[in-house]
mmCIF file of C-alpha atoms in Angstrom:
data_model
loop_
_atom_site.group_PDB
_atom_site.id
_atom_site.type_symbol
_atom_site.label_atom_id
_atom_site.label_comp_id
_atom_site.label_asym_id
_atom_site.label_seq_id
_atom_site.Cartn_x
_atom_site.Cartn_y
_atom_site.Cartn_z
ATOM 1 C CA MET A 1 -35.982 -8.281 24.756
ATOM 2 C CA SER A 2 -34.438 -8.544 28.189
ATOM 3 C CA SER A 3 -31.769 -6.077 29.003
ATOM 4 C CA MET A 4 -28.403 -6.847 30.636
ATOM 5 C CA GLN A 5 -25.993 -9.461 29.422
ATOM 6 C CA LYS A 6 -27.169 -9.741 25.859
ATOM 7 C CA ILE A 7 -23.773 -10.885 24.752
ATOM 8 C CA LYS A 8 -22.623 -13.500 27.172
ATOM 9 C CA ARG A 9 -19.918 -15.401 25.425
ATOM 10 C CA PRO A 10 -16.500 -13.779 25.555
ATOM 11 C CA GLU A 11 -15.847 -15.104 22.030
ATOM 12 C CA THR A 12 -12.188 -15.534 21.307
ATOM 13 C CA ALA A 13 -11.129 -12.486 23.255
ATOM 14 C CA ASP A 14 -7.381 -12.595 23.620
ATOM 15 C CA ASN A 15 -7.299 -9.394 25.600
ATOM 16 C CA THR A 16 -4.849 -10.885 28.035
ATOM 17 C CA LEU A 17 -2.264 -11.305 25.297
ATOM 18 C CA LEU A 18 -2.134 -7.580 24.634
ATOM 19 C CA ASP A 19 -0.527 -4.924 26.764
ATOM 20 C CA ASP A 20 -0.918 -1.149 26.667
ATOM 21 C CA ASN A 21 1.838 -0.689 24.092
ATOM 22 C CA ASP A 22 0.121 -3.148 21.745
ATOM 23 C CA ARG A 23 -3.105 -1.219 22.197
ATOM 24 C CA LYS A 24 -1.307 2.027 21.406
ATOM 25 C CA ILE A 25 -0.084 0.507 18.157
ATOM 26 C CA ILE A 26 -3.572 -0.726 17.268
ATOM 27 C CA GLN A 27 -4.971 2.703 17.982
ATOM 28 C CA ALA A 28 -2.325 4.390 15.860
ATOM 29 C CA THR A 29 -2.707 2.009 12.896
ATOM 30 C CA GLN A 30 -6.385 1.085 12.791
ATOM 31 C CA ALA A 31 -7.235 3.795 10.287
ATOM 32 C CA GLY A 32 -4.265 2.742 8.146
ATOM 33 C CA LEU A 33 -0.530 3.315 7.942
ATOM 34 C CA PRO A 34 0.653 6.734 6.818
ATOM 35 C CA LEU A 35 1.706 6.648 3.151
ATOM 36 C CA VAL A 36 5.265 7.828 3.707
ATOM 37 C CA SER A 37 8.626 6.270 3.009
ATOM 38 C CA ARG A 38 9.069 5.050 6.582
ATOM 39 C CA PRO A 39 5.535 4.438 7.906
ATOM 40 C CA TYR A 40 6.565 2.456 10.989
ATOM 41 C CA ASP A 41 8.846 5.338 12.055
ATOM 42 C CA ALA A 42 5.779 7.568 12.045
ATOM 43 C CA ILE A 43 3.878 5.062 14.210
ATOM 44 C CA ALA A 44 6.881 4.796 16.524
ATOM 45 C CA GLN A 45 7.000 8.540 16.957
ATOM 46 C CA GLN A 46 3.272 8.691 17.626
ATOM 47 C CA THR A 47 3.390 5.942 20.256
ATOM 48 C CA GLY A 48 6.689 6.807 21.913
ATOM 49 C CA MET A 49 8.407 3.541 20.981
ATOM 50 C CA ASP A 50 11.243 2.889 18.593
ATOM 51 C CA THR A 51 10.631 1.499 15.129
ATOM 52 C CA GLU A 52 12.039 -1.950 15.923
ATOM 53 C CA GLU A 53 9.690 -2.242 18.881
ATOM 54 C CA VAL A 54 6.667 -1.297 16.753
ATOM 55 C CA MET A 55 7.557 -3.851 14.086
ATOM 56 C CA ARG A 56 8.365 -6.543 16.659
ATOM 57 C CA ARG A 57 5.003 -6.069 18.371
ATOM 58 C CA MET A 58 3.153 -6.093 15.042
ATOM 59 C CA ARG A 59 4.942 -9.320 14.071
ATOM 60 C CA ASN A 60 3.942 -10.770 17.443
ATOM 61 C CA MET A 61 0.289 -9.780 16.964
ATOM 62 C CA GLN A 62 0.465 -11.347 13.519
ATOM 63 C CA SER A 63 1.788 -14.633 14.901
ATOM 64 C CA LEU A 64 -0.951 -14.632 17.560
ATOM 65 C CA GLY A 65 -3.513 -14.166 14.786
ATOM 66 C CA ILE A 66 -4.715 -10.838 16.185
ATOM 67 C CA ILE A 67 -3.467 -9.162 13.017
ATOM 68 C CA ARG A 68 -4.727 -11.372 10.179
ATOM 69 C CA ARG A 69 -2.743 -9.656 7.494
ATOM 70 C CA ILE A 70 -1.181 -6.357 6.570
ATOM 71 C CA ALA A 71 -2.521 -5.188 3.271
ATOM 72 C CA ALA A 72 -3.756 -2.634 0.815
ATOM 73 C CA VAL A 73 -7.412 -3.186 1.680
ATOM 74 C CA PRO A 74 -9.597 -2.791 -1.401
ATOM 75 C CA ASN A 75 -13.073 -1.314 -1.345
ATOM 76 C CA HIS A 76 -15.081 -3.926 -3.225
ATOM 77 C CA TYR A 77 -17.944 -1.578 -4.032
ATOM 78 C CA SER A 78 -15.764 1.015 -5.733
ATOM 79 C CA LEU A 79 -14.039 -1.713 -7.684
ATOM 80 C CA GLY A 80 -17.238 -2.750 -9.408
ATOM 81 C CA PHE A 81 -18.321 -5.542 -7.075
ATOM 82 C CA LYS A 82 -21.783 -4.101 -6.635
ATOM 83 C CA ALA A 83 -23.625 -7.308 -5.815
ATOM 84 C CA ASN A 84 -22.445 -8.023 -2.303
ATOM 85 C CA GLY A 85 -24.625 -10.759 -0.956
ATOM 86 C CA MET A 86 -24.770 -11.855 2.621
ATOM 87 C CA THR A 87 -25.789 -15.482 2.115
ATOM 88 C CA VAL A 88 -27.340 -17.094 5.178
ATOM 89 C CA TRP A 89 -27.969 -20.806 5.715
ATOM 90 C CA ASP A 90 -29.710 -23.030 8.211
ATOM 91 C CA VAL A 91 -27.193 -25.841 8.424
ATOM 92 C CA ARG A 92 -27.682 -28.955 10.538
ATOM 93 C CA ASP A 93 -25.725 -28.582 13.768
ATOM 94 C CA ASP A 94 -24.133 -32.020 13.533
ATOM 95 C CA VAL A 95 -22.351 -31.196 10.268
ATOM 96 C CA ILE A 96 -21.628 -27.459 10.505
ATOM 97 C CA ASP A 97 -18.087 -27.981 11.827
ATOM 98 C CA GLU A 98 -17.346 -30.025 8.751
ATOM 99 C CA LEU A 99 -19.167 -27.916 6.153
ATOM 100 C CA GLY A 100 -18.373 -24.435 7.523
ATOM 101 C CA PRO A 101 -14.660 -24.622 6.678
ATOM 102 C CA ALA A 102 -15.504 -25.975 3.205
ATOM 103 C CA VAL A 103 -17.670 -22.923 2.510
ATOM 104 C CA GLY A 104 -15.032 -20.627 4.063
ATOM 105 C CA ALA A 105 -12.426 -22.054 1.685
ATOM 106 C CA LEU A 106 -14.338 -21.075 -1.472
ATOM 107 C CA GLU A 107 -12.328 -18.379 -3.224
ATOM 108 C CA PHE A 108 -15.282 -16.038 -3.742
ATOM 109 C CA VAL A 109 -16.277 -16.099 -0.062
ATOM 110 C CA SER A 110 -14.682 -13.204 1.862
ATOM 111 C CA HIS A 111 -16.139 -13.882 5.319
ATOM 112 C CA CYS A 112 -17.672 -17.052 6.711
ATOM 113 C CA TYR A 113 -19.011 -17.241 10.240
ATOM 114 C CA GLN A 114 -21.157 -19.437 12.403
ATOM 115 C CA ARG A 115 -23.621 -17.348 14.415
ATOM 116 C CA PRO A 116 -26.447 -18.275 16.772
ATOM 117 C CA ARG A 117 -29.949 -18.667 15.380
ATOM 118 C CA SER A 118 -32.543 -16.258 16.750
ATOM 119 C CA LEU A 119 -35.764 -18.230 16.589
ATOM 120 C CA PRO A 120 -38.435 -17.889 15.389
ATOM 121 C CA ASP A 121 -37.442 -14.910 13.227
ATOM 122 C CA TRP A 122 -34.013 -16.010 12.207
ATOM 123 C CA PRO A 123 -33.306 -19.707 11.558
ATOM 124 C CA TYR A 124 -29.876 -19.226 9.955
ATOM 125 C CA ASN A 125 -26.603 -20.232 11.603
ATOM 126 C CA LEU A 126 -24.050 -19.943 8.777
ATOM 127 C CA PHE A 127 -23.122 -16.627 7.118
ATOM 128 C CA ALA A 128 -20.991 -16.364 3.972
ATOM 129 C CA MET A 129 -20.300 -13.070 2.189
ATOM 130 C CA VAL A 130 -20.009 -13.299 -1.580
ATOM 131 C CA HIS A 131 -18.853 -10.497 -3.845
ATOM 132 C CA ALA A 132 -19.919 -10.317 -7.475
ATOM 133 C CA HIS A 133 -20.299 -7.719 -10.193
ATOM 134 C CA THR A 134 -23.977 -8.443 -10.752
ATOM 135 C CA ARG A 135 -26.761 -10.212 -8.890
ATOM 136 C CA GLU A 136 -26.882 -12.774 -11.675
ATOM 137 C CA GLU A 137 -23.232 -13.604 -11.072
ATOM 138 C CA ALA A 138 -23.922 -13.688 -7.337
ATOM 139 C CA ARG A 139 -26.741 -16.186 -7.861
ATOM 140 C CA SER A 140 -24.374 -18.565 -9.608
ATOM 141 C CA LEU A 141 -22.013 -18.338 -6.636
ATOM 142 C CA VAL A 142 -24.893 -19.018 -4.240
ATOM 143 C CA ALA A 143 -25.715 -22.135 -6.277
ATOM 144 C CA ILE A 144 -22.183 -23.432 -5.719
ATOM 145 C CA ILE A 145 -22.597 -23.082 -1.947
ATOM 146 C CA GLU A 146 -26.004 -24.726 -2.183
ATOM 147 C CA ASP A 147 -24.485 -27.726 -3.981
ATOM 148 C CA LEU A 148 -21.729 -27.973 -1.418
ATOM 149 C CA LEU A 149 -24.117 -27.981 1.536
ATOM 150 C CA GLY A 150 -26.541 -30.439 -0.065
ATOM 151 C CA ASP A 151 -29.059 -31.994 2.330
ATOM 152 C CA ALA A 152 -27.498 -30.263 5.339
ATOM 153 C CA ASN A 153 -28.984 -26.975 4.104
ATOM 154 C CA ARG A 154 -32.538 -26.655 5.391
ATOM 155 C CA ALA A 155 -33.199 -23.061 4.379
ATOM 156 C CA CYS A 156 -31.268 -20.168 2.903
ATOM 157 C CA ASP A 157 -31.594 -16.542 1.901
ATOM 158 C CA VAL A 158 -29.437 -13.871 0.291
ATOM 159 C CA LEU A 159 -29.449 -10.316 1.622
ATOM 160 C CA TYR A 160 -27.992 -7.704 -0.688
ATOM 161 C CA SER A 161 -26.761 -4.418 0.649
ATOM 162 C CA THR A 162 -28.716 -1.608 -0.965
ATOM 163 C CA ARG A 163 -27.103 1.260 0.896
ATOM 164 C CA ILE A 164 -23.953 1.803 2.900
ATOM 165 C CA LEU A 165 -24.842 4.061 5.796
ATOM 166 C CA LYS A 166 -21.543 3.854 7.622
ATOM 167 C CA LYS A 167 -18.272 2.107 6.998
ATOM 168 C CA THR A 168 -15.183 2.745 9.056
ATOM 169 C CA GLY A 169 -12.232 0.713 10.140
ATOM 170 C CA MET A 170 -12.340 -0.605 13.657
ATOM 171 C CA ARG A 171 -12.537 2.267 16.096
ATOM 172 C CA LEU A 172 -12.170 0.131 19.157
ATOM 173 C CA LEU A 173 -9.642 2.160 21.019
ATOM 174 C CA SER A 174 -10.524 5.684 20.057
ATOM 175 C CA MET B 1 -13.186 6.215 5.547
ATOM 176 C CA HIS B 2 -16.773 7.289 5.966
ATOM 177 C CA ARG B 3 -19.201 6.451 3.206
ATOM 178 C CA VAL B 4 -22.374 7.929 4.439
ATOM 179 C CA ASN B 5 -25.565 7.451 2.458
ATOM 180 C CA THR B 6 -23.779 5.929 -0.469
ATOM 181 C CA ASP B 7 -25.991 4.290 -3.041
ATOM 182 C CA ILE B 8 -24.344 1.112 -4.237
ATOM 183 C CA GLU B 9 -25.417 1.769 -7.814
ATOM 184 C CA GLN B 10 -23.545 5.024 -8.105
ATOM 185 C CA PHE B 11 -20.127 3.384 -8.131
ATOM 186 C CA ARG B 12 -18.683 3.392 -11.593
ATOM 187 C CA THR B 13 -17.039 0.320 -12.942
ATOM 188 C CA CYS B 14 -13.489 1.335 -12.515
ATOM 189 C CA GLN B 15 -10.765 1.745 -15.034
ATOM 190 C CA LEU B 16 -7.455 1.057 -13.383
ATOM 191 C CA ASN B 17 -4.030 0.837 -14.950
ATOM 192 C CA SER B 18 -1.891 -2.271 -14.600
ATOM 193 C CA LEU B 19 0.244 -0.871 -11.787
ATOM 194 C CA GLU B 20 -2.873 0.005 -9.789
ATOM 195 C CA LYS B 21 -4.330 -3.454 -10.377
ATOM 196 C CA ARG B 22 -1.134 -5.170 -9.286
ATOM 197 C CA LEU B 23 -0.896 -3.042 -6.143
ATOM 198 C CA LEU B 24 -4.477 -3.948 -5.281
ATOM 199 C CA ASN B 25 -4.424 -7.625 -6.108
ATOM 200 C CA GLU B 26 -0.931 -8.642 -5.041
ATOM 201 C CA PHE B 27 -0.686 -6.808 -1.736
ATOM 202 C CA GLN B 28 -3.840 -7.943 0.034
ATOM 203 C CA HIS B 29 -1.530 -9.822 2.312
ATOM 204 C CA GLY B 30 2.187 -9.901 2.909
ATOM 205 C CA PHE B 31 2.615 -6.133 3.013
ATOM 206 C CA PRO B 32 6.242 -5.892 4.184
ATOM 207 C CA LEU B 33 6.878 -5.319 7.874
ATOM 208 C CA ILE B 34 10.221 -3.615 7.321
ATOM 209 C CA PRO B 35 11.318 0.027 7.751
ATOM 210 C CA ARG B 36 10.778 0.915 4.071
ATOM 211 C CA PRO B 37 7.922 -1.315 2.861
ATOM 212 C CA PHE B 38 7.058 0.801 -0.183
ATOM 213 C CA GLN B 39 10.652 0.556 -1.393
ATOM 214 C CA LYS B 40 10.398 -3.256 -1.295
ATOM 215 C CA ILE B 41 7.078 -3.196 -3.176
ATOM 216 C CA ALA B 42 8.581 -0.778 -5.693
ATOM 217 C CA GLU B 43 11.422 -3.211 -6.386
ATOM 218 C CA GLU B 44 8.943 -6.029 -6.973
ATOM 219 C CA LEU B 45 6.901 -3.905 -9.367
ATOM 220 C CA ASP B 46 9.941 -2.331 -11.001
ATOM 221 C CA VAL B 47 8.976 1.277 -10.256
ATOM 222 C CA THR B 48 10.220 3.851 -7.756
ATOM 223 C CA GLU B 49 9.171 4.087 -4.121
ATOM 224 C CA GLN B 50 7.658 7.501 -4.817
ATOM 225 C CA VAL B 51 5.464 6.082 -7.599
ATOM 226 C CA VAL B 52 4.164 3.347 -5.259
ATOM 227 C CA ILE B 53 3.319 5.887 -2.555
ATOM 228 C CA GLU B 54 1.648 8.283 -4.989
ATOM 229 C CA THR B 55 -0.350 5.503 -6.632
ATOM 230 C CA LEU B 56 -1.620 4.247 -3.268
ATOM 231 C CA GLU B 57 -2.474 7.821 -2.252
ATOM 232 C CA ASN B 58 -4.532 8.157 -5.425
ATOM 233 C CA LEU B 59 -6.284 4.824 -4.958
ATOM 234 C CA GLN B 60 -7.092 5.786 -1.400
ATOM 235 C CA SER B 61 -8.347 9.280 -2.184
ATOM 236 C CA GLN B 62 -10.568 7.871 -4.950
ATOM 237 C CA GLY B 63 -11.949 5.283 -2.555
ATOM 238 C CA PHE B 64 -10.624 2.177 -4.330
ATOM 239 C CA VAL B 65 -8.453 1.350 -1.339
ATOM 240 C CA SER B 66 -10.038 1.862 2.046
ATOM 241 C CA ARG B 67 -6.690 1.824 3.836
ATOM 242 C CA VAL B 68 -3.211 0.351 3.809
ATOM 243 C CA GLY B 69 -2.609 -1.384 7.080
ATOM 244 C CA ALA B 70 -3.419 -4.194 9.440
ATOM 245 C CA VAL B 71 -6.591 -6.263 9.210
ATOM 246 C CA PHE B 72 -7.516 -7.327 12.723
ATOM 247 C CA ARG B 73 -9.271 -10.594 13.446
ATOM 248 C CA ALA B 74 -12.875 -10.042 14.452
ATOM 249 C CA ASN B 75 -13.355 -10.317 18.185
ATOM 250 C CA SER B 76 -9.659 -10.650 18.929
ATOM 251 C CA ILE B 77 -9.648 -7.423 20.862
ATOM 252 C CA GLY B 78 -12.682 -6.335 22.780
ATOM 253 C CA ALA B 79 -16.164 -7.622 22.107
ATOM 254 C CA SER B 80 -18.220 -7.300 18.968
ATOM 255 C CA THR B 81 -21.406 -8.505 17.385
ATOM 256 C CA LEU B 82 -23.406 -8.349 14.219
ATOM 257 C CA ALA B 83 -26.820 -6.842 14.893
ATOM 258 C CA ALA B 84 -29.982 -6.400 12.866
ATOM 259 C CA MET B 85 -33.272 -4.559 13.149
ATOM 260 C CA ALA B 86 -36.561 -4.919 11.301
ATOM 261 C CA LEU B 87 -37.768 -1.371 10.883
ATOM 262 C CA PRO B 88 -40.847 0.067 9.232
ATOM 263 C CA GLU B 89 -39.901 1.946 6.066
ATOM 264 C CA GLN B 90 -40.953 5.300 7.447
ATOM 265 C CA GLN B 91 -38.737 4.987 10.523
ATOM 266 C CA LEU B 92 -35.699 3.496 8.858
ATOM 267 C CA GLU B 93 -33.971 6.797 8.091
ATOM 268 C CA GLU B 94 -34.292 8.163 11.577
ATOM 269 C CA VAL B 95 -33.168 5.012 13.393
ATOM 270 C CA ALA B 96 -30.337 4.391 10.917
ATOM 271 C CA ALA B 97 -29.018 7.914 11.444
ATOM 272 C CA MET B 98 -29.199 7.497 15.201
ATOM 273 C CA ILE B 99 -27.250 4.236 15.032
ATOM 274 C CA CYS B 100 -24.543 5.756 12.835
ATOM 275 C CA GLU B 101 -23.827 8.275 15.575
ATOM 276 C CA TYR B 102 -22.474 5.623 17.939
ATOM 277 C CA SER B 103 -18.700 5.404 17.747
ATOM 278 C CA GLU B 104 -19.084 1.687 18.592
ATOM 279 C CA VAL B 105 -20.849 1.127 15.262
ATOM 280 C CA ASN B 106 -18.325 0.620 12.495
ATOM 281 C CA HIS B 107 -20.498 -0.771 9.707
ATOM 282 C CA ASN B 108 -24.127 -0.023 8.997
ATOM 283 C CA TYR B 109 -25.883 -1.345 5.895
ATOM 284 C CA GLN B 110 -29.394 -1.284 4.592
ATOM 285 C CA ARG B 111 -30.342 -4.689 3.158
ATOM 286 C CA ASN B 112 -33.285 -6.031 1.181
ATOM 287 C CA HIS B 113 -35.011 -8.092 3.875
ATOM 288 C CA ASP B 114 -37.543 -7.711 6.703
ATOM 289 C CA PHE B 115 -34.438 -7.263 8.810
ATOM 290 C CA ASN B 116 -33.513 -4.207 6.788
ATOM 291 C CA LEU B 117 -30.786 -2.628 8.911
ATOM 292 C CA TRP B 118 -27.561 -4.512 9.672
ATOM 293 C CA PHE B 119 -24.688 -3.147 11.689
ATOM 294 C CA VAL B 120 -21.522 -4.247 13.450
ATOM 295 C CA LEU B 121 -20.834 -3.101 16.991
ATOM 296 C CA THR B 122 -17.409 -3.207 18.601
ATOM 297 C CA ALA B 123 -16.657 -2.179 22.163
ATOM 298 C CA ARG B 124 -13.937 -2.562 24.732
ATOM 299 C CA ASP B 125 -15.717 -5.398 26.536
ATOM 300 C CA GLU B 126 -19.033 -7.228 26.725
ATOM 301 C CA GLN B 127 -20.443 -4.895 29.336
ATOM 302 C CA ALA B 128 -19.866 -1.861 27.140
ATOM 303 C CA LEU B 129 -21.335 -3.736 24.177
ATOM 304 C CA ASN B 130 -24.477 -4.688 26.097
ATOM 305 C CA ALA B 131 -24.896 -1.111 27.269
ATOM 306 C CA VAL B 132 -24.929 0.139 23.668
ATOM 307 C CA LEU B 133 -27.432 -2.553 22.611
ATOM 308 C CA ASP B 134 -29.712 -1.573 25.488
ATOM 309 C CA ASP B 135 -29.366 2.090 24.635
ATOM 310 C CA ILE B 136 -30.247 1.530 20.973
ATOM 311 C CA GLU B 137 -33.335 -0.498 21.894
ATOM 312 C CA GLN B 138 -34.472 2.060 24.403
ATOM 313 C CA ARG B 139 -33.970 5.079 22.182
ATOM 314 C CA SER B 140 -35.413 3.517 19.020
ATOM 315 C CA GLY B 141 -38.228 1.571 20.647
ATOM 316 C CA PHE B 142 -37.412 -1.455 18.457
ATOM 317 C CA PRO B 143 -35.732 -4.731 19.424
ATOM 318 C CA VAL B 144 -32.231 -5.501 18.200
ATOM 319 C CA MET B 145 -31.365 -9.007 17.039
ATOM 320 C CA TYR B 146 -27.751 -9.665 17.939
ATOM 321 C CA LEU B 147 -25.746 -12.446 16.337
ATOM 322 C CA PRO B 148 -22.222 -12.628 17.764
ATOM 323 C CA MET B 149 -19.701 -14.747 15.917
ATOM 324 C CA GLU B 150 -19.341 -18.267 17.286
ATOM 325 C CA GLU B 151 -16.865 -19.648 14.794
ATOM 326 C CA ASP B 152 -14.764 -18.115 12.033
ATOM 327 C CA PHE B 153 -14.521 -20.542 9.103
ATOM 328 C CA HIS B 154 -12.661 -18.296 6.706
ATOM 329 C CA ILE B 155 -8.971 -18.446 5.998
ATOM 330 C CA ASP B 156 -8.335 -14.830 5.159
ATOM 331 C CA LEU B 157 -5.903 -14.437 2.320
ATOM 332 C CA GLY B 158 -7.532 -11.425 0.759
ATOM 333 C CA PHE B 159 -9.819 -11.582 -2.210
ATOM 334 C CA ASP B 160 -9.125 -12.292 -5.857
ATOM 335 C CA LEU B 161 -10.302 -9.201 -7.684
ATOM 336 C CA SER B 162 -10.132 -11.017 -11.052
ATOM 337 C CA TRP B 163 -10.083 -8.162 -13.533
ATOM 338 C CA THR B 164 -12.570 -9.322 -16.097
#
C-alpha cells in the first residue's frame, strides 16, 4: 500500500467554523459532563469562560450540526444488546443516494454511512449498524434491509463484534 | 470509558428500575442546555435533582451509560476514518494491543471476518491521520484498509432501547 496521502478527501471538515474557545469546550466535554448540579459552570471554570458563553457556544455548535445531540449515551452492550452487527452492502452507485437515507431512517439502525469500496477485497459501499439482543433477532433486521434494497443489493455480509478491545469517546483534542 | 479485552458474552442482561430506564431512553437527545439541567430532568420525572444525579452516577459507574454529554458528528472536527486489517490468528493479539496504544484510535473491535480487526482513527487533520496509518502499517507489517466516510445517511435521534 502506498504511503502518503491515504486519506485525501477532507470529508465534511468544518474546522473553519470553530475557534479556539470552541475547541476548549470540546476538549473539556468530550469525556462527558460532570454529574453535578451546575455542570456548565464546571466547564466554564475549566475553560476560563463564563457559563453563558459555554452554553451559547454549545448551542451554536448544535445548530451547525457539529454537536448532533446532548444525551445520556447508553452502552448498548451492557444493556443486553449483544448482537451488534455491522451490516455491509454492495449497492449500485446510481441508486445509493436514494436508498442510503431509507436505510438510515430505519429505527433499529444506529449508524449508516457510505464508504469507498476497496477492491478486490472489499466490494461494499454501504454500512449500517444494527443492534439486537441475539443474532437471530439481528438476522431478522438484516432481512428488512435486504428487502428494502431489493435488486440494488449485489452482495452483503454481516460482521459481528466478538471482542471490544478499546472504546473511548473522541479524544481528538487531548 | 475504557473497555479493554471485554468479551461481549460476559455482559449480563440488565435489570434496571423504571427511573433508570426512563433516564436512558428519554434523554438520548434533548438533554437541557441550561444552568441546572438535572433539575429540569428531575421535574419531568417527578424526583429530586439529587436522585437524578445519583442515578446517572450509578448507571455510569456500572457501565450502562458511557457518558452524559455531547455526541459530535463524525468528521466534523479533524479527520477520521474507519480502518480494518486482516490478521493471522496468531498475530492478532499483538497487533491489536499495539493499535490500542495510539491515542488516535478511539474504537477497536475484533469481528468475525477475514478482516478481523476494525478500528476508528481520529486525528487533528488528514496529514496526522495518514502518518498514523503509515506508522501502523510499518510497525505491524500488514496493510491497513481504510474506509473514510463519504456520506452520513443516518438521522441521529438516539436509539430506542425497547425494554422487552
